[in-house]
Amino acid sequence: QVQVVESGGGLVQAGGSLGLSCVASGSIFRIVAMGWYRQAPGNERELVASVNSGGATDYADSVRGRFTISRDNAQNAVYLQMTTLKPEDTAVYYCYAYIYTNVRSWNQYWGQGTQVTVSS
């Protein structure tokens, strides 16, 4: 059993900042990568940011320079610091993790999603 739980999110005015947290727990052998997707109403889910076990990061062009992803391997946690938020950042944000539950088996696990709303 593996659980991925997000926290943070909420309502913020345009130009403001918000932070998201995500922790994976359970039968974890190794976490390969963690990150965040988001999905706005009527849109497909899009990758926002990711970080691998070595700390290499990647960002969607729309958030590069405004969002920062970080990871705490000891805590099995990933964080997303969002600054200079825009109304178009409004979406449900989902944390994901690629987790090996033993030396051979891995799966992608998802959190339940957390709403981020940016008012203009």
Coordinates of N, CA and C in Angstrom, one line a residue:
Q1 N 0.8 -1.2 0.0 CA 0.0 0.0 0.0 C 0.9 1.2 0.0
V2 N 0.6 2.1 -0.9 CA 1.3 3.4 -1.0 C 0.2 4.5 -1.0
Q3 N 0.5 5.5 -0.2 CA -0.4 6.7 -0.2 C 0.4 7.9 -0.6
V4 N -0.2 8.8 -1.4 CA 0.3 10.1 -1.8 C -0.7 11.1 -1.4
V5 N -0.2 12.0 -0.5 CA -1.2 13.0 0.1 C -0.6 14.4 -0.1
E6 N -1.4 15.3 -0.7 CA -1.1 16.6 -0.9 C -1.7 17.5 0.2
S7 N -1.0 18.7 0.4 CA -1.6 19.7 1.2 C -1.2 21.0 0.7
G8 N -1.9 22.1 1.1 CA -1.7 23.4 0.6 C -2.8 23.7 -0.4
G9 N -2.5 24.7 -1.2 CA -3.5 25.1 -2.1 C -4.4 26.2 -1.5
G10 N -5.4 26.6 -2.2 CA -6.4 27.6 -1.7 C -6.6 28.7 -2.7
L11 N -7.1 29.8 -2.1 CA -7.4 31.0 -2.9 C -6.4 32.1 -2.7
V12 N -5.9 32.7 -3.8 CA -4.9 33.7 -3.7 C -5.2 34.7 -4.8
Q13 N -4.8 36.0 -4.5 CA -4.9 37.0 -5.6 C -3.8 36.9 -6.6
A14 N -4.1 37.4 -7.8 CA -3.0 37.4 -8.8 C -1.8 38.2 -8.3
G15 N -0.7 37.6 -8.6 CA 0.6 38.2 -8.2 C 1.1 37.6 -6.8
G16 N 0.2 36.9 -6.2 CA 0.6 36.3 -4.9 C 1.3 35.0 -5.0
S17 N 1.6 34.4 -3.8 CA 2.3 33.2 -3.8 C 1.6 32.1 -3.0
L18 N 1.9 30.9 -3.3 CA 1.3 29.7 -2.6 C 2.2 28.6 -2.6
G19 N 2.1 27.7 -1.6 CA 3.0 26.5 -1.6 C 2.2 25.3 -1.5
L20 N 2.6 24.2 -2.2 CA 2.0 22.9 -2.1 C 3.0 21.9 -1.6
S21 N 2.5 21.0 -0.8 CA 3.4 19.9 -0.3 C 2.7 18.6 -0.6
C22 N 3.6 17.5 -0.7 CA 3.1 16.2 -1.0 C 4.1 15.2 -0.4
V23 N 3.5 14.2 0.3 CA 4.2 13.2 1.0 C 3.8 11.8 0.6
A24 N 4.7 11.0 0.3 CA 4.4 9.6 -0.1 C 4.7 8.7 1.1
S25 N 3.9 7.7 1.4 CA 4.1 6.8 2.5 C 3.6 5.4 2.2
G26 N 4.0 4.5 3.0 CA 3.6 3.1 2.8 C 4.8 2.2 2.4
S27 N 4.5 1.2 1.6 CA 5.5 0.2 1.2 C 6.4 0.8 0.1
I28 N 7.3 1.6 0.4 CA 8.2 2.3 -0.5 C 9.6 1.7 -0.5
F29 N 10.0 1.2 -1.6 CA 11.4 0.7 -1.7 C 12.3 1.9 -2.2
R30 N 11.8 2.5 -3.2 CA 12.6 3.7 -3.8 C 11.7 4.5 -4.6
I31 N 11.8 5.8 -4.5 CA 11.1 6.8 -5.3 C 12.0 7.3 -6.4
V32 N 11.6 7.1 -7.7 CA 12.4 7.5 -8.8 C 12.2 9.0 -9.1
A33 N 11.0 9.4 -9.2 CA 10.7 10.8 -9.5 C 9.4 11.2 -8.9
M34 N 9.3 12.5 -8.6 CA 8.0 13.1 -8.1 C 7.8 14.4 -8.8
G35 N 6.5 14.8 -8.8 CA 6.2 16.0 -9.5 C 4.8 16.4 -9.3
W36 N 4.4 17.4 -10.2 CA 3.0 17.9 -10.1 C 2.5 18.1 -11.5
Y37 N 1.2 17.7 -11.6 CA 0.4 18.0 -12.8 C -0.7 18.9 -12.3
R38 N -1.3 19.5 -13.3 CA -2.5 20.3 -13.0 C -3.6 20.1 -14.1
Q39 N -4.8 20.4 -13.7 CA -5.9 20.2 -14.7 C -6.9 21.3 -14.4
A40 N -7.1 22.2 -15.4 CA -8.2 23.2 -15.3 C -9.4 22.7 -16.0
P41 N -10.6 23.2 -15.6 CA -11.8 22.8 -16.2 C -11.8 22.9 -17.7
G42 N -12.2 21.8 -18.4 CA -12.2 21.7 -19.8 C -10.8 21.5 -20.5
N43 N -9.8 21.4 -19.7 CA -8.4 21.2 -20.2 C -7.9 19.8 -19.9
E44 N -6.9 19.4 -20.6 CA -6.2 18.2 -20.3 C -5.3 18.4 -19.1
R45 N -5.0 17.3 -18.5 CA -4.0 17.4 -17.4 C -2.6 17.7 -18.0
E46 N -1.9 18.6 -17.4 CA -0.6 19.0 -17.9 C 0.5 18.9 -16.9
L47 N 1.7 18.5 -17.3 CA 2.8 18.4 -16.3 C 3.2 19.9 -16.0
V48 N 3.4 20.1 -14.7 CA 3.8 21.4 -14.2 C 5.3 21.4 -13.9
A49 N 5.7 20.4 -13.2 CA 7.1 20.4 -12.8 C 7.4 19.0 -12.3
S50 N 8.7 18.6 -12.4 CA 9.1 17.3 -11.9 C 10.5 17.4 -11.4
V51 N 10.8 16.4 -10.5 CA 12.2 16.3 -10.0 C 12.5 14.8 -9.8
N52 N 13.7 14.5 -10.3 CA 14.1 13.0 -10.2 C 14.9 12.8 -8.9
S53 N 15.3 11.6 -8.7 CA 16.0 11.2 -7.4 C 17.3 12.0 -7.3
G54 N 17.9 12.4 -8.5 CA 19.2 13.1 -8.4 C 19.0 14.6 -8.2
G55 N 17.8 15.0 -8.2 CA 17.5 16.4 -8.0 C 17.3 17.2 -9.3
A56 N 17.4 16.6 -10.5 CA 17.2 17.3 -11.7 C 15.8 17.7 -11.9
T57 N 15.5 18.9 -12.3 CA 14.2 19.4 -12.4 C 13.8 19.8 -13.8
D58 N 12.5 19.8 -14.0 CA 12.0 20.2 -15.3 C 10.7 21.0 -15.0
Y59 N 10.4 21.9 -15.9 CA 9.2 22.8 -15.7 C 8.5 23.0 -17.0
A60 N 7.2 23.2 -16.9 CA 6.4 23.6 -18.1 C 6.8 25.0 -18.4
D61 N 6.8 25.4 -19.7 CA 7.2 26.7 -20.1 C 6.4 27.8 -19.4
S62 N 5.1 27.5 -19.2 CA 4.2 28.4 -18.6 C 4.5 28.8 -17.2
V63 N 5.3 28.0 -16.5 CA 5.6 28.3 -15.1 C 7.0 28.5 -14.8
R64 N 7.9 28.2 -15.8 CA 9.3 28.4 -15.5 C 9.7 29.8 -15.1
G65 N 10.4 29.9 -14.1 CA 10.8 31.2 -13.5 C 9.8 31.7 -12.4
R66 N 8.7 31.1 -12.3 CA 7.7 31.5 -11.3 C 7.5 30.4 -10.3
F67 N 7.6 29.1 -10.7 CA 7.4 28.0 -9.8 C 8.8 27.3 -9.5
T68 N 8.9 26.8 -8.3 CA 10.1 26.1 -7.9 C 9.7 24.8 -7.3
I69 N 10.2 23.7 -7.8 CA 9.9 22.4 -7.2 C 11.2 21.9 -6.4
S70 N 10.9 21.3 -5.3 CA 12.0 20.8 -4.5 C 11.6 19.5 -3.9
R71 N 12.6 18.7 -3.4 CA 12.3 17.4 -2.9 C 13.1 17.1 -1.7
D72 N 12.5 16.4 -0.8 CA 13.2 15.9 0.4 C 13.2 14.4 0.4
N73 N 14.2 13.8 0.0 CA 14.3 12.3 -0.2 C 14.1 11.6 1.1
A74 N 14.6 12.2 2.2 CA 14.5 11.5 3.5 C 13.0 11.4 4.0
Q75 N 12.2 12.5 3.6 CA 10.8 12.5 4.0 C 9.9 12.0 2.9
N76 N 10.4 11.6 1.8 CA 9.6 11.1 0.6 C 8.6 12.2 0.3
A77 N 9.1 13.5 0.2 CA 8.2 14.6 0.0 C 8.7 15.4 -1.2
V78 N 7.7 16.1 -1.8 CA 8.0 17.0 -2.8 C 7.2 18.3 -2.6
Y79 N 7.8 19.4 -2.9 CA 7.1 20.7 -2.7 C 7.1 21.5 -4.0
L80 N 6.1 22.4 -4.0 CA 6.0 23.3 -5.2 C 5.7 24.7 -4.6
Q81 N 6.7 25.6 -4.8 CA 6.5 26.9 -4.4 C 6.1 27.7 -5.6
M82 N 4.9 28.4 -5.6 CA 4.4 29.1 -6.7 C 4.4 30.6 -6.4
T83 N 5.0 31.4 -7.2 CA 5.0 32.8 -7.0 C 4.5 33.5 -8.3
T84 N 4.2 34.8 -8.1 CA 3.7 35.6 -9.3 C 2.5 34.8 -9.9
L85 N 1.6 34.4 -9.2 CA 0.5 33.6 -9.7 C -0.4 34.4 -10.6
K86 N -0.9 33.7 -11.6 CA -1.8 34.3 -12.6 C -3.2 33.5 -12.6
P87 N -4.2 34.2 -13.0 CA -5.5 33.5 -13.0 C -5.5 32.2 -13.8
E88 N -4.6 32.2 -14.9 CA -4.6 31.0 -15.7 C -3.8 29.8 -15.0
D89 N -3.3 30.1 -13.8 CA -2.7 29.0 -13.0 C -3.8 28.2 -12.2
T90 N -5.0 28.8 -12.2 CA -6.1 28.1 -11.5 C -6.4 26.7 -12.1
A91 N -6.4 25.8 -11.2 CA -6.5 24.4 -11.6 C -6.5 23.5 -10.3
V92 N -6.8 22.2 -10.5 CA -6.6 21.2 -9.5 C -5.2 20.7 -9.7
Y93 N -4.4 20.7 -8.7 CA -3.0 20.3 -8.8 C -2.9 18.9 -8.2
Y94 N -2.2 18.0 -8.9 CA -2.1 16.6 -8.5 C -0.6 16.3 -8.4
C95 N -0.3 15.7 -7.2 CA 1.1 15.2 -7.0 C 1.2 13.8 -7.5
Y96 N 2.3 13.5 -8.1 CA 2.5 12.1 -8.5 C 3.9 11.6 -8.1
A97 N 4.1 10.3 -8.0 CA 5.4 9.8 -7.7 C 5.5 8.4 -8.4
Y98 N 6.7 8.2 -9.0 CA 7.0 6.9 -9.6 C 7.8 6.2 -8.4
I99 N 7.1 5.1 -8.0 CA 7.6 4.4 -6.8 C 7.9 2.9 -7.0
Y100 N 9.0 2.5 -6.7 CA 9.3 1.0 -6.6 C 8.9 0.5 -5.2
T101 N 8.0 -0.5 -5.2 CA 7.6 -1.1 -4.0 C 8.5 -2.3 -3.6
N102 N 9.2 -2.7 -4.6 CA 10.3 -3.7 -4.3 C 11.3 -3.5 -5.4
V103 N 12.3 -4.4 -5.5 CA 13.4 -4.1 -6.4 C 13.0 -4.2 -7.9
R104 N 11.8 -4.8 -8.2 CA 11.4 -5.0 -9.6 C 10.1 -4.3 -9.9
S105 N 9.3 -4.0 -9.0 CA 7.9 -3.5 -9.3 C 7.8 -2.0 -9.0
W106 N 7.3 -1.3 -10.0 CA 7.1 0.1 -9.8 C 5.7 0.5 -10.4
N107 N 5.2 1.6 -9.9 CA 3.9 2.2 -10.4 C 4.0 3.7 -10.3
Q108 N 3.1 4.3 -11.0 CA 2.9 5.7 -10.8 C 1.7 5.9 -9.8
Y109 N 1.9 6.7 -8.8 CA 0.9 6.9 -7.8 C 0.5 8.4 -7.8
W110 N -0.8 8.6 -7.5 CA -1.3 10.0 -7.5 C -1.9 10.4 -6.2
G111 N -1.8 11.7 -5.9 CA -2.6 12.2 -4.8 C -4.0 12.5 -5.3
Q112 N -4.8 13.0 -4.3 CA -6.2 13.2 -4.5 C -6.5 14.5 -5.2
G113 N -5.5 15.4 -5.3 CA -5.6 16.7 -5.9 C -6.0 17.8 -4.9
T114 N -5.5 19.0 -5.2 CA -5.8 20.1 -4.3 C -6.0 21.3 -5.2
Q115 N -7.1 22.1 -4.9 CA -7.5 23.2 -5.7 C -6.7 24.4 -5.4
V116 N -6.2 25.0 -6.5 CA -5.5 26.3 -6.5 C -6.4 27.3 -7.3
T117 N -6.8 28.4 -6.7 CA -7.6 29.4 -7.4 C -6.9 30.7 -7.3
V118 N -6.7 31.3 -8.4 CA -6.1 32.6 -8.5 C -7.1 33.7 -9.0
S119 N -7.4 34.6 -8.1 CA -8.4 35.6 -8.5 C -7.7 36.8 -9.2
S120 N -8.4 37.4 -10.1 CA -7.8 38.6 -10.8 C -8.1 39.9 -10.1

